[in-house]
Amino acid sequence: MKIYIDDFGTGYSSLSYIKNIPADVIKIDISFIKSMMENQKVFAIVNTIVELSARLGMETISEGVETVEQLVKLQSLGANMVQGYLFSKPVPEAEIRKML
């Protein structure tokens, strides 16, 4: 079993969660991914989250990846996993079974 910290960087998720919860994966909130290409500060935050996760032996999932440019940039940072409409919109369970 793995423990994920969802929507990292927004709401109630903070650095104290990393310190206090034995999490395995940090999910970088979609709001950061959507604006990281246009906003250098946001890009720096994403980069820092990816680097911090790696140093702590944790993986990252980048939520809301919609463009190849976002994917390439995240890969260059060393982000482990991505999810978003670039790969698929939500699919009903029956369709997923056909895809597998």
PDB file of C-alpha atoms in Angstrom:
ATOM      1  CA  MET A   1       0.000   0.000   0.000  1.00  0.00           C
ATOM      2  CA  LYS A   2       1.208   3.506  -0.836  1.00  0.00           C
ATOM      3  CA  ILE A   3       0.173   6.771   0.760  1.00  0.00           C
ATOM      4  CA  TYR A   4      -0.427   9.736  -1.557  1.00  0.00           C
ATOM      5  CA  ILE A   5      -0.610  13.404  -0.625  1.00  0.00           C
ATOM      6  CA  ASP A   6      -3.161  14.824  -3.074  1.00  0.00           C
ATOM      7  CA  ASP A   7      -3.414  18.409  -4.372  1.00  0.00           C
ATOM      8  CA  PHE A   8      -0.029  19.266  -2.883  1.00  0.00           C
ATOM      9  CA  GLY A   9       0.585  22.975  -2.559  1.00  0.00           C
ATOM     10  CA  THR A  10      -3.045  24.007  -2.151  1.00  0.00           C
ATOM     11  CA  GLY A  11      -5.587  24.019   0.622  1.00  0.00           C
ATOM     12  CA  TYR A  12      -4.556  22.060   3.680  1.00  0.00           C
ATOM     13  CA  SER A  13      -1.641  20.177   2.115  1.00  0.00           C
ATOM     14  CA  SER A  14       1.646  21.633   3.240  1.00  0.00           C
ATOM     15  CA  LEU A  15       5.204  20.772   4.137  1.00  0.00           C
ATOM     16  CA  SER A  16       4.040  19.646   7.569  1.00  0.00           C
ATOM     17  CA  TYR A  17       2.270  16.719   5.892  1.00  0.00           C
ATOM     18  CA  ILE A  18       5.568  15.528   4.440  1.00  0.00           C
ATOM     19  CA  LYS A  19       7.142  15.758   7.870  1.00  0.00           C
ATOM     20  CA  ASN A  20       4.302  14.100   9.786  1.00  0.00           C
ATOM     21  CA  ILE A  21       2.829  11.543   7.369  1.00  0.00           C
ATOM     22  CA  PRO A  22       4.840   8.629   5.971  1.00  0.00           C
ATOM     23  CA  ALA A  23       3.726   9.366   2.412  1.00  0.00           C
ATOM     24  CA  ASP A  24       5.163   7.735  -0.705  1.00  0.00           C
ATOM     25  CA  VAL A  25       3.839  10.001  -3.447  1.00  0.00           C
ATOM     26  CA  ILE A  26       3.109  13.716  -3.798  1.00  0.00           C
ATOM     27  CA  LYS A  27       0.458  14.697  -6.331  1.00  0.00           C
ATOM     28  CA  ILE A  28       1.265  18.168  -7.654  1.00  0.00           C
ATOM     29  CA  ASP A  29      -1.968  20.127  -7.924  1.00  0.00           C
ATOM     30  CA  ILE A  30      -3.368  20.860 -11.381  1.00  0.00           C
ATOM     31  CA  SER A  31      -3.336  24.614 -10.689  1.00  0.00           C
ATOM     32  CA  PHE A  32       0.474  24.564 -10.729  1.00  0.00           C
ATOM     33  CA  ILE A  33       0.702  22.438 -13.868  1.00  0.00           C
ATOM     34  CA  LYS A  34      -1.752  24.635 -15.792  1.00  0.00           C
ATOM     35  CA  SER A  35       0.223  27.830 -15.202  1.00  0.00           C
ATOM     36  CA  MET A  36       3.829  26.647 -14.989  1.00  0.00           C
ATOM     37  CA  MET A  37       4.585  27.320 -18.663  1.00  0.00           C
ATOM     38  CA  GLU A  38       3.615  31.008 -18.438  1.00  0.00           C
ATOM     39  CA  ASN A  39       4.676  31.829 -14.896  1.00  0.00           C
ATOM     40  CA  GLN A  40       8.324  31.452 -13.853  1.00  0.00           C
ATOM     41  CA  LYS A  41       7.467  31.506 -10.143  1.00  0.00           C
ATOM     42  CA  VAL A  42       5.018  28.656 -10.573  1.00  0.00           C
ATOM     43  CA  PHE A  43       7.564  26.741 -12.650  1.00  0.00           C
ATOM     44  CA  ALA A  44      10.110  27.216  -9.846  1.00  0.00           C
ATOM     45  CA  ILE A  45       7.594  25.860  -7.327  1.00  0.00           C
ATOM     46  CA  VAL A  46       6.935  22.762  -9.457  1.00  0.00           C
ATOM     47  CA  ASN A  47      10.667  22.223  -9.890  1.00  0.00           C
ATOM     48  CA  THR A  48      11.198  22.541  -6.138  1.00  0.00           C
ATOM     49  CA  ILE A  49       8.415  20.057  -5.347  1.00  0.00           C
ATOM     50  CA  VAL A  50       9.910  17.518  -7.768  1.00  0.00           C
ATOM     51  CA  GLU A  51      13.416  18.001  -6.334  1.00  0.00           C
ATOM     52  CA  LEU A  52      12.233  17.839  -2.721  1.00  0.00           C
ATOM     53  CA  SER A  53      10.247  14.686  -3.420  1.00  0.00           C
ATOM     54  CA  ALA A  54      13.276  13.011  -4.972  1.00  0.00           C
ATOM     55  CA  ARG A  55      15.506  13.976  -2.041  1.00  0.00           C
ATOM     56  CA  LEU A  56      12.979  12.498   0.371  1.00  0.00           C
ATOM     57  CA  GLY A  57      12.700   9.273  -1.630  1.00  0.00           C
ATOM     58  CA  MET A  58       9.167  10.068  -2.759  1.00  0.00           C
ATOM     59  CA  GLU A  59       7.594   9.986  -6.197  1.00  0.00           C
ATOM     60  CA  THR A  60       5.510  12.693  -7.851  1.00  0.00           C
ATOM     61  CA  ILE A  61       2.374  12.671  -9.942  1.00  0.00           C
ATOM     62  CA  SER A  62       1.697  15.839 -11.929  1.00  0.00           C
ATOM     63  CA  GLU A  63      -2.056  16.362 -12.247  1.00  0.00           C
ATOM     64  CA  GLY A  64      -3.761  17.917 -15.251  1.00  0.00           C
ATOM     65  CA  VAL A  65      -1.163  17.513 -17.996  1.00  0.00           C
ATOM     66  CA  GLU A  66      -2.854  18.649 -21.214  1.00  0.00           C
ATOM     67  CA  THR A  67      -0.039  19.522 -23.627  1.00  0.00           C
ATOM     68  CA  VAL A  68       3.080  17.863 -24.977  1.00  0.00           C
ATOM     69  CA  GLU A  69       5.021  20.950 -23.875  1.00  0.00           C
ATOM     70  CA  GLN A  70       3.958  20.416 -20.264  1.00  0.00           C
ATOM     71  CA  LEU A  71       4.897  16.740 -20.498  1.00  0.00           C
ATOM     72  CA  VAL A  72       8.345  17.456 -21.930  1.00  0.00           C
ATOM     73  CA  LYS A  73       9.031  20.125 -19.294  1.00  0.00           C
ATOM     74  CA  LEU A  74       7.956  17.829 -16.454  1.00  0.00           C
ATOM     75  CA  GLN A  75      10.089  14.999 -17.815  1.00  0.00           C
ATOM     76  CA  SER A  76      13.082  17.346 -17.983  1.00  0.00           C
ATOM     77  CA  LEU A  77      12.572  18.125 -14.284  1.00  0.00           C
ATOM     78  CA  GLY A  78      12.530  14.438 -13.407  1.00  0.00           C
ATOM     79  CA  ALA A  79       8.834  14.194 -12.556  1.00  0.00           C
ATOM     80  CA  ASN A  80       7.977  10.507 -12.111  1.00  0.00           C
ATOM     81  CA  MET A  81       4.378  10.237 -13.286  1.00  0.00           C
ATOM     82  CA  VAL A  82       1.803  12.402 -15.009  1.00  0.00           C
ATOM     83  CA  GLN A  83      -1.923  12.276 -15.537  1.00  0.00           C
ATOM     84  CA  GLY A  84      -4.316  14.376 -17.555  1.00  0.00           C
ATOM     85  CA  TYR A  85      -6.292  14.906 -20.734  1.00  0.00           C
ATOM     86  CA  LEU A  86      -3.157  14.626 -22.865  1.00  0.00           C
ATOM     87  CA  PHE A  87      -3.484  10.883 -22.346  1.00  0.00           C
ATOM     88  CA  SER A  88      -7.216  10.386 -21.870  1.00  0.00           C
ATOM     89  CA  LYS A  89     -10.352  12.054 -20.661  1.00  0.00           C
ATOM     90  CA  PRO A  90     -12.272  10.200 -17.927  1.00  0.00           C
ATOM     91  CA  VAL A  91     -13.333   6.780 -19.195  1.00  0.00           C
ATOM     92  CA  PRO A  92     -16.151   4.578 -17.859  1.00  0.00           C
ATOM     93  CA  GLU A  93     -15.051   1.328 -16.217  1.00  0.00           C
ATOM     94  CA  ALA A  94     -16.401  -0.810 -19.072  1.00  0.00           C
ATOM     95  CA  GLU A  95     -14.285   1.138 -21.579  1.00  0.00           C
ATOM     96  CA  ILE A  96     -11.163   0.775 -19.463  1.00  0.00           C
ATOM     97  CA  ARG A  97     -11.603  -2.992 -19.462  1.00  0.00           C
ATOM     98  CA  LYS A  98     -11.673  -2.936 -23.273  1.00  0.00           C
ATOM     99  CA  MET A  99      -8.551  -0.770 -23.380  1.00  0.00           C
ATOM    100  CA  LEU A 100      -6.619  -3.208 -21.196  1.00  0.00           C
TER     101      LEU A 100
END
